[in-house]
Coordinates of C-alpha atoms in Angstrom, one line a residue:
M1 CA -0.1 -0.1 -0.2
G2 CA 1.4 3.3 -0.9
Y3 CA 1.7 6.5 1.1
K4 CA -1.5 8.7 0.9
A5 CA -1.1 12.4 0.2
M6 CA -0.5 14.9 2.9
I7 CA -3.7 16.5 4.4
D8 CA -4.7 20.1 5.0
A9 CA -3.7 20.2 8.7
N10 CA -5.6 23.3 9.6
K11 CA -8.8 21.9 7.7
F12 CA -8.3 18.6 9.6
V13 CA -8.3 20.4 13.0
E14 CA -11.3 22.4 12.2
E15 CA -13.4 19.5 11.0
Q16 CA -12.2 17.2 14.0
V17 CA -12.9 20.0 16.7
A18 CA -16.3 19.9 15.4
A19 CA -16.7 16.2 15.2
L20 CA -15.3 15.8 18.7
Q21 CA -17.7 18.5 20.1
K22 CA -20.6 16.5 18.2
Q23 CA -19.4 13.1 19.5
I24 CA -18.8 13.9 23.1
G25 CA -21.2 16.6 23.9
D26 CA -21.3 17.5 27.7
N27 CA -19.8 14.3 28.7
K28 CA -16.2 13.9 30.1
V29 CA -13.3 12.1 28.3
L30 CA -10.5 9.9 29.8
L31 CA -7.3 10.2 27.4
A32 CA -4.6 7.5 27.7
L33 CA -1.8 10.1 27.7
S34 CA 1.6 8.2 27.1
G35 CA 3.3 11.5 26.4
G36 CA 4.3 10.3 22.8
V37 CA 3.4 12.3 19.7
D38 CA 0.2 10.6 19.0
S39 CA -1.4 11.0 22.3
S40 CA 0.0 14.6 22.7
V41 CA -2.0 15.6 19.5
V42 CA -5.0 14.0 20.6
A43 CA -4.7 15.8 24.0
A44 CA -4.2 19.2 22.1
L45 CA -7.1 18.3 19.9
L46 CA -9.4 17.6 22.6
I47 CA -8.4 20.6 24.9
K48 CA -9.2 22.8 21.9
A49 CA -12.6 20.9 21.5
I50 CA -13.8 20.3 25.0
G51 CA -11.4 22.2 27.3
D52 CA -11.5 21.1 31.0
K53 CA -13.8 18.1 30.4
L54 CA -10.7 16.2 29.4
Y55 CA -9.1 14.3 32.1
C56 CA -5.6 12.7 31.2
V57 CA -4.1 9.6 32.8
H58 CA -0.6 8.7 32.6
V59 CA 0.2 5.0 33.6
N60 CA 3.8 4.2 34.3
H61 CA 3.8 0.4 33.6
G62 CA 7.4 -0.2 34.3
L63 CA 8.1 -0.2 30.6
M64 CA 8.9 3.5 30.2
R65 CA 12.3 5.0 29.0
K66 CA 14.4 6.7 31.5
G67 CA 12.9 10.1 32.7
E68 CA 9.8 9.6 30.6
S69 CA 7.3 9.8 33.2
E70 CA 8.9 12.9 34.8
D71 CA 8.8 14.7 31.5
V72 CA 5.0 13.9 31.0
I73 CA 4.4 15.2 34.5
R74 CA 6.2 18.3 33.8
V75 CA 5.0 19.4 30.3
F76 CA 1.3 18.2 30.5
G77 CA 0.5 18.7 34.3
E78 CA 2.7 21.7 34.9
E79 CA 3.3 23.7 31.7
M80 CA 0.1 23.0 30.0
G81 CA -2.0 22.6 33.2
A82 CA -4.0 19.6 32.0
N83 CA -6.2 17.4 34.4
L84 CA -3.4 15.0 34.9
T85 CA -3.6 11.8 37.0
Y86 CA -0.2 9.7 37.5
V87 CA -0.6 6.1 38.2
D88 CA 2.7 4.1 39.0
A89 CA 1.5 0.5 38.0
T90 CA 5.1 -0.9 37.6
D91 CA 4.8 -3.9 39.9
R92 CA 1.1 -4.7 38.5
F93 CA 2.4 -4.9 35.0
L94 CA 5.5 -6.7 35.5
D95 CA 4.0 -9.1 37.9
K96 CA 1.4 -10.1 35.0
L97 CA 4.0 -10.3 32.4
A98 CA 6.4 -12.5 34.4
G99 CA 7.3 -15.5 32.4
V100 CA 5.2 -14.6 29.4
D101 CA 7.5 -14.9 26.3
D102 CA 5.0 -14.8 23.4
P103 CA 5.1 -11.2 21.8
E104 CA 1.1 -11.3 20.8
E105 CA 0.3 -12.3 24.4
K106 CA 2.4 -9.7 26.0
R107 CA 0.8 -7.1 23.9
K108 CA -2.5 -8.1 24.8
I109 CA -1.9 -8.2 28.6
I110 CA -0.2 -4.8 28.5
G111 CA -3.2 -3.5 26.5
G112 CA -6.0 -5.1 28.7
E113 CA -4.4 -4.0 31.8
F114 CA -4.2 -0.4 30.5
I115 CA -7.9 -0.5 30.1
R116 CA -8.3 -1.9 33.5
V117 CA -6.4 0.9 35.0
F118 CA -8.2 3.5 33.1
E119 CA -11.4 2.0 34.1
E120 CA -10.5 2.3 37.7
E121 CA -9.4 6.0 37.3
A122 CA -12.9 6.7 35.7
R123 CA -14.8 5.4 38.6
K124 CA -13.3 8.1 40.5
L125 CA -14.9 10.6 38.3
D126 CA -18.4 11.6 37.5
G127 CA -19.7 11.6 33.9
I128 CA -16.8 9.8 32.1
A129 CA -18.2 8.2 28.9
F130 CA -15.4 8.2 26.6
L131 CA -12.0 6.9 26.3
A132 CA -9.5 8.6 23.8
Q133 CA -6.6 7.0 22.3
G134 CA -3.7 8.0 20.0
T135 CA -4.6 5.3 17.2
I136 CA -3.2 6.1 13.9
Y137 CA -3.6 4.3 10.7
P138 CA -0.6 1.9 10.5
D139 CA -1.8 0.5 14.1
I140 CA -4.9 -0.5 12.5
A141 CA -3.4 -1.8 9.2
E142 CA -0.7 -3.8 11.2
S143 CA -3.1 -5.3 13.4
G144 CA -5.1 -7.0 10.7
D145 CA -8.0 -4.5 10.6
D146 CA -9.6 -2.8 7.7
G147 CA -8.8 -5.6 5.2
H148 CA -5.0 -6.0 5.9
K149 CA -3.1 -9.1 6.9
M150 CA -2.1 -9.0 10.5
V151 CA 1.4 -8.2 11.4
K152 CA 1.2 -7.6 15.0
S153 CA -1.3 -6.3 17.6
H154 CA -1.0 -2.9 18.7
H155 CA -2.2 -2.5 22.2
N156 CA -4.9 0.0 21.3
V157 CA -6.2 -2.3 18.6
G158 CA -5.7 -5.7 19.4
G159 CA -5.5 -5.6 23.2
L160 CA -9.0 -4.1 24.2
P161 CA -11.0 -6.2 26.5
A162 CA -14.5 -7.5 25.1
D163 CA -16.1 -5.8 28.0
L164 CA -14.8 -2.3 27.4
K165 CA -17.3 0.2 28.9
F166 CA -16.5 3.3 27.3
E167 CA -17.0 4.6 23.6
L168 CA -13.7 5.3 21.9
V169 CA -12.6 8.6 20.8
E170 CA -9.7 8.1 17.9
P171 CA -9.4 11.4 16.1
L172 CA -6.3 10.3 14.4
K173 CA -7.1 6.9 13.2
T174 CA -6.9 7.9 9.4
L175 CA -3.7 9.5 9.5
Y176 CA 0.0 8.4 9.1
K177 CA 2.8 9.6 11.5
D178 CA 3.9 12.6 9.3
E179 CA 0.4 13.8 9.1
V180 CA -0.1 13.5 12.9
R181 CA 3.2 15.9 13.0
Q182 CA 1.5 18.3 10.6
V183 CA -1.6 18.5 12.9
G184 CA 0.4 19.0 16.1
L185 CA 2.2 22.0 14.3
A186 CA -1.3 23.4 13.3
L187 CA -2.3 23.3 17.0
G188 CA 0.6 24.9 18.2
L189 CA 2.3 22.2 20.0
P190 CA 6.1 22.9 20.3
R191 CA 8.3 21.2 17.6
S192 CA 10.4 19.5 20.4
M193 CA 7.2 17.6 21.3
V194 CA 5.7 17.1 17.8
F195 CA 9.0 15.6 16.4
R196 CA 10.0 13.5 19.7
Q197 CA 10.8 10.0 19.1
P198 CA 7.8 7.5 18.4
F199 CA 7.5 5.2 21.2
P200 CA 5.3 2.1 21.0
G201 CA 2.2 1.8 23.2
P202 CA 3.7 -1.5 25.0
G203 CA 6.8 0.6 25.7
L204 CA 10.1 -1.1 26.3
G205 CA 8.1 -4.3 26.4
V206 CA 8.8 -4.8 22.7
R207 CA 12.4 -4.0 22.9
C208 CA 12.9 -6.5 25.9
P209 CA 11.8 -9.7 23.6
G210 CA 10.7 -12.8 25.3
A211 CA 9.7 -13.0 29.0
I212 CA 10.5 -9.4 30.5
T213 CA 13.0 -9.4 33.4
R214 CA 13.8 -6.4 35.7
D215 CA 17.6 -6.8 35.1
R216 CA 17.1 -6.8 31.2
L217 CA 14.8 -3.5 31.6
N218 CA 17.4 -1.8 33.6
C219 CA 20.1 -2.5 31.1
L220 CA 17.7 -1.2 28.2
R221 CA 16.7 2.0 29.9
E222 CA 20.4 2.8 30.4
A223 CA 21.3 2.0 27.1
D224 CA 18.7 3.8 25.4
A225 CA 19.5 6.7 27.5
I226 CA 23.1 7.0 26.3
L227 CA 21.9 6.6 22.8
R228 CA 19.4 9.3 22.9
E229 CA 22.0 11.5 24.5
E230 CA 24.7 11.0 21.9
F231 CA 22.3 11.4 19.0
A232 CA 21.3 14.8 20.5
R233 CA 24.9 15.6 20.8
E234 CA 25.3 15.1 17.2
H235 CA 22.1 16.6 16.3
L236 CA 20.9 13.2 14.8
D237 CA 17.7 13.8 17.0
E238 CA 16.5 16.2 14.4
T239 CA 17.2 14.0 11.2
V240 CA 16.6 10.4 12.1
W241 CA 13.1 9.3 12.3
Q242 CA 13.4 6.6 15.0
Y243 CA 16.4 5.2 17.1
F244 CA 16.4 2.9 20.0
A245 CA 18.1 0.0 21.7
V246 CA 17.1 -3.4 22.5
V247 CA 18.3 -6.0 24.9
P248 CA 17.5 -9.8 23.7
P249 CA 17.0 -12.7 26.3
F250 CA 20.3 -14.2 25.9
K251 CA 23.9 -13.9 27.1
S252 CA 27.3 -14.3 25.7
T253 CA 30.8 -14.8 26.9
G254 CA 33.0 -11.8 27.4
I255 CA 36.1 -10.4 29.2
R256 CA 36.3 -7.6 31.6
D257 CA 39.2 -6.8 34.0
G258 CA 40.8 -9.9 32.7
G259 CA 38.0 -12.2 33.9
R260 CA 35.1 -14.0 32.1
T261 CA 31.8 -12.3 32.0
F262 CA 28.5 -13.8 30.8
E263 CA 26.3 -10.8 30.0
Y264 CA 23.7 -9.3 27.7
P265 CA 24.2 -7.8 24.2
V266 CA 22.6 -4.4 23.4
I267 CA 21.3 -4.0 19.9
L268 CA 21.0 -0.5 18.5
R269 CA 18.9 0.8 15.7
A270 CA 18.1 3.7 13.7
I271 CA 15.7 4.0 10.9
N272 CA 14.1 6.5 8.5
S273 CA 10.4 6.3 7.4
T274 CA 7.4 8.4 6.3
D275 CA 4.7 6.1 7.0
A276 CA 5.8 3.7 9.5
L277 CA 4.9 1.0 6.9
T278 CA 8.5 0.8 5.3
A279 CA 11.7 2.0 6.8
T280 CA 15.7 2.2 5.9
P281 CA 18.6 2.2 8.2
E282 CA 20.3 5.4 8.9
Q283 CA 24.0 5.4 8.0
I284 CA 25.8 6.6 11.1
K285 CA 29.5 7.7 11.2
W286 CA 31.9 5.3 12.6
D287 CA 33.4 7.5 15.4
V288 CA 29.8 8.2 16.7
L289 CA 29.0 4.5 16.8
C290 CA 32.2 3.7 18.7
R291 CA 31.6 6.6 21.2
I292 CA 28.0 5.0 21.9
R293 CA 29.4 1.5 22.3
D294 CA 32.1 2.7 24.5
R295 CA 29.9 4.5 26.8
I296 CA 27.4 1.6 26.9
L297 CA 30.0 -0.8 27.9
A298 CA 31.5 1.5 30.4
E299 CA 28.3 2.7 32.1
V300 CA 25.6 -0.1 31.7
P301 CA 26.2 -3.2 34.3
G302 CA 25.4 -6.5 32.9
V303 CA 26.3 -5.9 29.2
N304 CA 29.4 -6.9 27.2
R305 CA 28.5 -6.4 23.3
V306 CA 27.0 -3.6 21.4
L307 CA 25.4 -4.7 18.0
W308 CA 24.1 -2.5 15.2
D309 CA 21.1 -3.4 13.1
I310 CA 20.9 -2.4 9.5
T311 CA 17.9 -4.3 8.3
E312 CA 15.1 -2.6 6.4
K313 CA 11.4 -2.9 6.8
P314 CA 10.4 -5.4 5.4
P315 CA 11.5 -8.0 5.8
A316 CA 12.0 -6.7 9.4
T317 CA 9.5 -4.7 11.4
I318 CA 10.7 -1.4 13.1
E319 CA 10.3 -2.9 16.6
Y320 CA 11.4 -6.2 17.5
E321 CA 8.1 -7.6 18.7

């Protein structure tokens, strides 16, 4: 399927604001606010359409990037003045995911548990009838809906429980990522927010393949933070579409301080795309790669190898699960 023509972002905002006001009426809306591009744009649309009838819930499922939840609280709770509830559900999610290694089952557990948390928060409020999500068209296509073959379930498409008690609000579900960014700019969101790194709904869960363990999650968070710091230092964060670290569920032999180690590898991936349906690897200068490698090996306990993924999509997907 080819990439569709770019939209008129201002016209889209005008039409969606009217459609949201008609759909929601005087009811309240609960928004699953991850802090990513898609949910941030949905938040801005809803603030424009219904103002303080929007209630945002940010759930820390223990699968966030380093400093991510703190950033969400600062930007949306303090700077934008949104009605924001922060829920630390780390143990709840990781306990349910313990020993689960099937990617589809992991995604459905994460998606289902998300909705349960939102339901619990909604019970504390009066008049919540709608659940807003940052679903975009590639989520629907890859989940096997709308006549497409299933690639992988997205938590906001394939993980919703059958007894969902909210009507969904998904104003971006016909858009691709670059179109979402256009809408964000049209709404006046800062470029730093609109062009931030795409981050999957299941979070680091899809970058920690197999059964998730806390030690691998810790390695992953630290390695990913180093990668992001070094890309920002080189201004690659302004040109590369997506970049991240992965820690697979196996170890290999290494040497440290003259002795044998048996530790995890870190896989690094940087790709460019416009529609998220295809992607090509970014060519990174060797000295930059070496500096990232050296920092990870020196600063992240439990890691003894750094690998670089140069695979296109297809045959690979962007994420590892």
